[in-house]
Amino acid sequence: YTPDGKCRVTLTPEWAAILHPLYKHTKQHKSKLFQKLNAGTYAQELYALMCRYQDGASISSTKKTTVKLANHWATPPEVYAALQSLTKATKERFASPLNYNPRMQQYWSIHRKDQVFGAKWNTYKHQWTGCSVHNPEYEDSEPNKNLATAIAAAQATDSPVLGVHILPAWTDRNRTSYMNWLSHHPENCKHVLQIPRKHFRFQRPTTWEIGEQYAGHPKWDVNIIITGNTLHV
C-alpha cells in the first residue's frame, strides 16, 4: 500500500512464503552481497521487487530497456515436472523471483537486485553448464540469441551440457529464424516436440497476484528444442 492507503501491488501468500527464506538465506549467508546490493528489510525488498516487474519499469539505468510483461509468460509447473523427470534439469535460465520454478536449484533473472531473493544475475554473463530449462522472452531476436548461445556453450566444453528450450512456433518464417540452427548444427540442436496451441496454457505474467493463474491458449504452437553436446544430445 502507498502512504495514502491505496493498494499498489498484490501478492499471493504462497509466493510470499517462497520468497522469505530466499531473502533470509542471502542476508545470513551472503552478507557481503547483501550489503553490496544495499538491501533493506524483507518488506522493503518485496515491495521493490514487485515494482521492478511492473509493465514499463526500467531494466537498466544505462540502457533504455523496460519490462514488457506481455513477454513474461511462465511455463506451467506440470510441464516443468515432466521435463525434469526426463532430463534432471536443475537450472532455469530466464525467470524472475516472481515466476521461477521452486523445484529448480538455480535461476537467472534480468535485475541485479533480484540476487536478494536467490537469483543469479544476467545469464548471458555466465558460462552455461549442466542441464537447464530456457524460456526466454518472445521478442523476435531473443529465441535466436538463446539457441546461438546454447550451441556455443555446448561446443566450448567437454563437460555435459543440455538445454531444454520452450519457444514459440511462429508461422512467420522470418520470426522463426531460430529454427535454422537445427540444420546448421544438427549435432548440437534437435527439435523434440511441437505442442499444439489447444493443448498448452502458459501461466500469466502476473501469476504472483491473487486471481486466475493461467492464460488462455496461445495464438501459436509451442516448440520444445534441446541443445547440448555429444554427452547429452
Short mmCIF file of C-alpha atoms in Angstrom, two decimals, residues 5-229:
data_model
loop_
_atom_site.label_atom_id
_atom_site.label_comp_id
_atom_site.label_asym_id
_atom_site.label_seq_id
_atom_site.Cartn_x
_atom_site.Cartn_y
_atom_site.Cartn_z
CA GLY A 5 -3.76 3.80 1.74
CA LYS A 6 -4.03 2.88 -1.93
CA CYS A 7 -3.21 -0.68 -2.93
CA ARG A 8 -0.12 -0.65 -5.18
CA VAL A 9 0.58 -4.35 -5.72
CA THR A 10 -0.77 -7.70 -4.56
CA LEU A 11 0.99 -10.98 -3.84
CA THR A 12 -0.31 -14.44 -3.06
CA PRO A 13 0.58 -15.85 0.39
CA GLU A 14 2.22 -18.80 -1.38
CA TRP A 15 4.76 -16.57 -3.15
CA ALA A 16 5.43 -14.57 -0.01
CA ALA A 17 6.23 -17.86 1.75
CA ILE A 18 8.57 -18.90 -1.09
CA LEU A 19 10.44 -15.59 -1.18
CA HIS A 20 11.03 -15.06 2.54
CA PRO A 21 13.51 -17.94 3.09
CA LEU A 22 15.39 -16.88 -0.06
CA TYR A 23 15.76 -13.36 1.33
CA LYS A 24 16.73 -14.72 4.75
CA HIS A 25 19.38 -17.02 3.25
CA THR A 26 21.01 -14.16 1.32
CA LYS A 27 21.02 -11.92 4.38
CA GLN A 28 22.55 -14.59 6.65
CA HIS A 29 24.90 -16.44 4.32
CA LYS A 30 25.82 -13.85 1.68
CA SER A 31 26.21 -10.80 3.86
CA LYS A 32 28.75 -9.10 1.56
CA LEU A 33 26.39 -9.39 -1.41
CA PHE A 34 23.50 -8.24 0.77
CA GLN A 35 25.43 -5.11 1.75
CA LYS A 36 26.69 -4.51 -1.78
CA LEU A 37 23.10 -4.53 -3.03
CA ASN A 38 22.19 -2.07 -0.27
CA ALA A 39 19.30 -4.35 0.65
CA GLY A 40 16.69 -3.29 3.17
CA THR A 41 14.09 -5.16 5.20
CA TYR A 42 12.12 -8.02 3.73
CA ALA A 43 9.04 -5.83 3.33
CA GLN A 44 11.06 -3.10 1.60
CA GLU A 45 12.73 -5.55 -0.77
CA LEU A 46 9.48 -7.35 -1.51
CA TYR A 47 7.81 -4.09 -2.48
CA ALA A 48 10.82 -3.01 -4.59
CA LEU A 49 10.82 -6.41 -6.32
CA MET A 50 7.18 -6.15 -7.34
CA CYS A 51 7.72 -2.59 -8.59
CA ARG A 52 10.62 -3.84 -10.75
CA TYR A 53 8.24 -6.17 -12.54
CA GLN A 54 5.53 -3.66 -13.36
CA ASP A 55 4.89 -3.14 -17.07
CA GLY A 56 7.14 -0.36 -18.39
CA ALA A 57 9.52 -0.39 -15.41
CA SER A 58 13.15 0.35 -16.27
CA ILE A 59 15.50 -2.65 -16.51
CA SER A 60 18.80 -0.79 -16.75
CA SER A 61 19.95 2.71 -15.87
CA THR A 62 22.34 2.73 -18.81
CA LYS A 63 20.04 1.30 -21.48
CA LYS A 64 16.57 2.40 -22.46
CA THR A 65 15.05 -1.03 -21.89
CA THR A 66 11.87 -1.63 -19.96
CA VAL A 67 9.88 -4.57 -18.66
CA LYS A 68 7.33 -5.96 -21.10
CA LEU A 69 5.03 -8.10 -19.02
CA ALA A 70 3.46 -9.50 -22.18
CA ASN A 71 6.73 -11.46 -22.61
CA HIS A 72 6.82 -12.89 -19.10
CA TRP A 73 4.67 -15.96 -19.67
CA ALA A 74 5.76 -18.69 -17.27
CA THR A 75 5.90 -22.35 -18.21
CA PRO A 76 3.29 -24.33 -16.25
CA PRO A 77 4.70 -26.37 -13.32
CA GLU A 78 3.23 -29.56 -14.81
CA VAL A 79 5.39 -29.08 -17.91
CA TYR A 80 8.45 -28.38 -15.77
CA ALA A 81 7.80 -31.53 -13.75
CA ALA A 82 7.68 -33.62 -16.93
CA LEU A 83 10.86 -32.02 -18.32
CA GLN A 84 12.70 -32.50 -15.04
CA SER A 85 11.72 -36.15 -14.81
CA LEU A 86 13.16 -36.69 -18.30
CA THR A 87 16.28 -34.51 -18.12
CA LYS A 88 17.05 -33.96 -14.42
CA ALA A 89 17.24 -30.21 -15.09
CA THR A 90 18.36 -28.17 -12.09
CA LYS A 91 18.64 -24.66 -13.60
CA GLU A 92 16.25 -22.11 -15.07
CA ARG A 93 17.94 -19.60 -17.35
CA PHE A 94 15.22 -16.95 -17.83
CA ALA A 95 12.97 -16.21 -14.88
CA SER A 96 12.31 -13.82 -12.02
CA PRO A 97 11.81 -14.23 -8.28
CA LEU A 98 8.10 -13.87 -9.01
CA ASN A 99 7.73 -16.68 -11.54
CA TYR A 100 10.70 -19.04 -11.25
CA ASN A 101 10.07 -22.72 -10.61
CA PRO A 102 10.88 -23.51 -6.94
CA ARG A 103 11.84 -27.05 -7.98
CA MET A 104 14.94 -25.63 -9.64
CA GLN A 105 18.19 -25.32 -7.67
CA GLN A 106 19.30 -22.18 -9.53
CA TYR A 107 17.65 -19.49 -11.64
CA TRP A 108 18.78 -16.39 -13.53
CA SER A 109 16.93 -13.08 -13.88
CA ILE A 110 17.41 -9.70 -15.57
CA HIS A 111 17.67 -7.47 -12.48
CA ARG A 112 20.84 -7.23 -10.39
CA LYS A 113 18.80 -6.58 -7.23
CA ASP A 114 16.95 -9.89 -7.69
CA GLN A 115 20.00 -11.54 -6.13
CA VAL A 116 18.46 -10.58 -2.78
CA PHE A 117 15.93 -13.35 -3.48
CA GLY A 118 18.42 -16.00 -4.55
CA ALA A 119 18.56 -15.21 -8.26
CA LYS A 120 21.73 -15.21 -10.30
CA TRP A 121 22.10 -12.13 -12.43
CA ASN A 122 22.22 -11.98 -16.24
CA THR A 123 22.59 -15.50 -17.61
CA TYR A 124 24.49 -14.28 -20.69
CA LYS A 125 27.40 -13.29 -18.46
CA HIS A 126 27.87 -16.87 -17.26
CA GLN A 127 29.21 -19.98 -18.96
CA TRP A 128 26.24 -22.30 -19.50
CA THR A 129 26.87 -25.70 -17.93
CA GLY A 130 24.81 -28.61 -16.68
CA CYS A 131 21.16 -29.09 -17.55
CA SER A 132 18.93 -26.03 -17.88
CA VAL A 133 15.42 -25.08 -18.93
CA HIS A 134 15.16 -21.97 -21.13
CA ASN A 135 12.05 -19.84 -21.57
CA PRO A 136 13.41 -16.53 -22.98
CA GLU A 137 11.32 -13.51 -23.82
CA TYR A 138 9.41 -13.95 -27.05
CA GLU A 139 10.90 -10.96 -28.83
CA ASP A 140 11.97 -11.73 -32.42
CA SER A 141 15.70 -11.75 -31.65
CA GLU A 142 15.67 -13.48 -28.26
CA PRO A 143 14.96 -17.13 -29.28
CA ASN A 144 17.68 -16.84 -31.93
CA LYS A 145 20.19 -15.43 -29.43
CA ASN A 146 19.19 -18.08 -26.93
CA LEU A 147 19.86 -21.02 -29.23
CA ALA A 148 23.06 -19.49 -30.61
CA THR A 149 24.46 -19.06 -27.10
CA ALA A 150 23.38 -22.54 -26.02
CA ILE A 151 25.03 -24.18 -29.03
CA ALA A 152 28.25 -22.22 -28.46
CA ALA A 153 28.23 -23.27 -24.80
CA ALA A 154 27.83 -26.92 -25.75
CA GLN A 155 30.70 -26.73 -28.23
CA ALA A 156 33.02 -24.94 -25.80
CA THR A 157 33.40 -27.74 -23.26
CA ASP A 158 33.81 -31.49 -22.87
CA SER A 159 31.59 -31.47 -19.80
CA PRO A 160 27.92 -32.45 -20.22
CA VAL A 161 25.70 -29.58 -21.33
CA LEU A 162 21.98 -29.83 -22.06
CA GLY A 163 19.43 -27.10 -22.70
CA VAL A 164 15.67 -27.58 -22.95
CA HIS A 165 14.17 -24.62 -24.83
CA ILE A 166 10.47 -23.71 -24.74
CA LEU A 167 9.94 -21.47 -27.76
CA PRO A 168 7.05 -20.10 -29.84
CA ALA A 169 6.33 -21.92 -33.10
CA TRP A 170 5.58 -18.75 -35.04
CA THR A 171 4.26 -19.26 -38.54
CA ASP A 172 6.17 -16.22 -39.83
CA ARG A 173 9.40 -17.68 -41.24
CA ASN A 174 11.39 -14.51 -40.51
CA ARG A 175 10.36 -14.53 -36.86
CA THR A 176 11.07 -18.25 -36.52
CA SER A 177 14.60 -17.90 -37.89
CA TYR A 178 15.93 -19.70 -34.81
CA MET A 179 14.86 -22.98 -36.47
CA ASN A 180 17.80 -22.56 -38.88
CA TRP A 181 20.13 -23.67 -36.10
CA LEU A 182 18.73 -27.20 -36.36
CA SER A 183 20.15 -27.65 -39.85
CA HIS A 184 23.35 -25.69 -39.18
CA HIS A 185 24.29 -27.67 -36.07
CA PRO A 186 22.34 -30.95 -36.09
CA GLU A 187 24.86 -32.50 -33.70
CA ASN A 188 24.08 -29.83 -31.07
CA CYS A 189 20.46 -28.85 -31.71
CA LYS A 190 17.37 -31.02 -32.16
CA HIS A 191 13.62 -30.45 -32.37
CA VAL A 192 11.85 -32.78 -29.95
CA LEU A 193 8.19 -31.81 -29.99
CA GLN A 194 5.67 -29.25 -31.22
CA ILE A 195 2.77 -28.89 -28.81
CA PRO A 196 -0.48 -27.75 -30.46
CA ARG A 197 -1.72 -24.46 -29.04
CA LYS A 198 -5.00 -26.05 -27.95
CA HIS A 199 -3.09 -28.30 -25.55
CA PHE A 200 -0.91 -25.61 -23.93
CA ARG A 201 -1.63 -22.81 -21.48
CA PHE A 202 1.05 -20.56 -20.01
CA GLN A 203 0.85 -19.15 -16.53
CA ARG A 204 0.02 -15.46 -16.61
CA PRO A 205 2.88 -12.92 -16.46
CA THR A 206 1.43 -11.75 -13.14
CA THR A 207 0.95 -15.22 -11.73
CA TRP A 208 2.11 -13.99 -8.30
CA GLU A 209 -1.08 -11.96 -7.96
CA ILE A 210 -4.30 -13.27 -6.47
CA GLY A 211 -6.69 -14.40 -9.19
CA GLU A 212 -6.65 -16.59 -12.29
CA GLN A 213 -3.23 -18.19 -12.68
CA TYR A 214 -3.49 -19.47 -16.26
CA ALA A 215 -3.92 -17.60 -19.52
CA GLY A 216 -5.94 -18.75 -22.49
CA HIS A 217 -4.36 -20.81 -25.22
CA PRO A 218 -1.57 -19.03 -27.16
CA LYS A 219 -2.04 -17.95 -30.77
CA TRP A 220 0.76 -20.27 -31.85
CA ASP A 221 2.05 -23.76 -31.12
CA VAL A 222 4.96 -24.30 -28.73
CA ASN A 223 8.27 -25.89 -29.74
CA ILE A 224 10.43 -27.99 -27.41
CA ILE A 225 14.03 -27.90 -28.65
CA ILE A 226 17.09 -29.35 -26.99
CA THR A 227 20.69 -28.21 -27.32
CA GLY A 228 23.81 -29.84 -25.97
CA ASN A 229 26.99 -31.75 -26.71
#
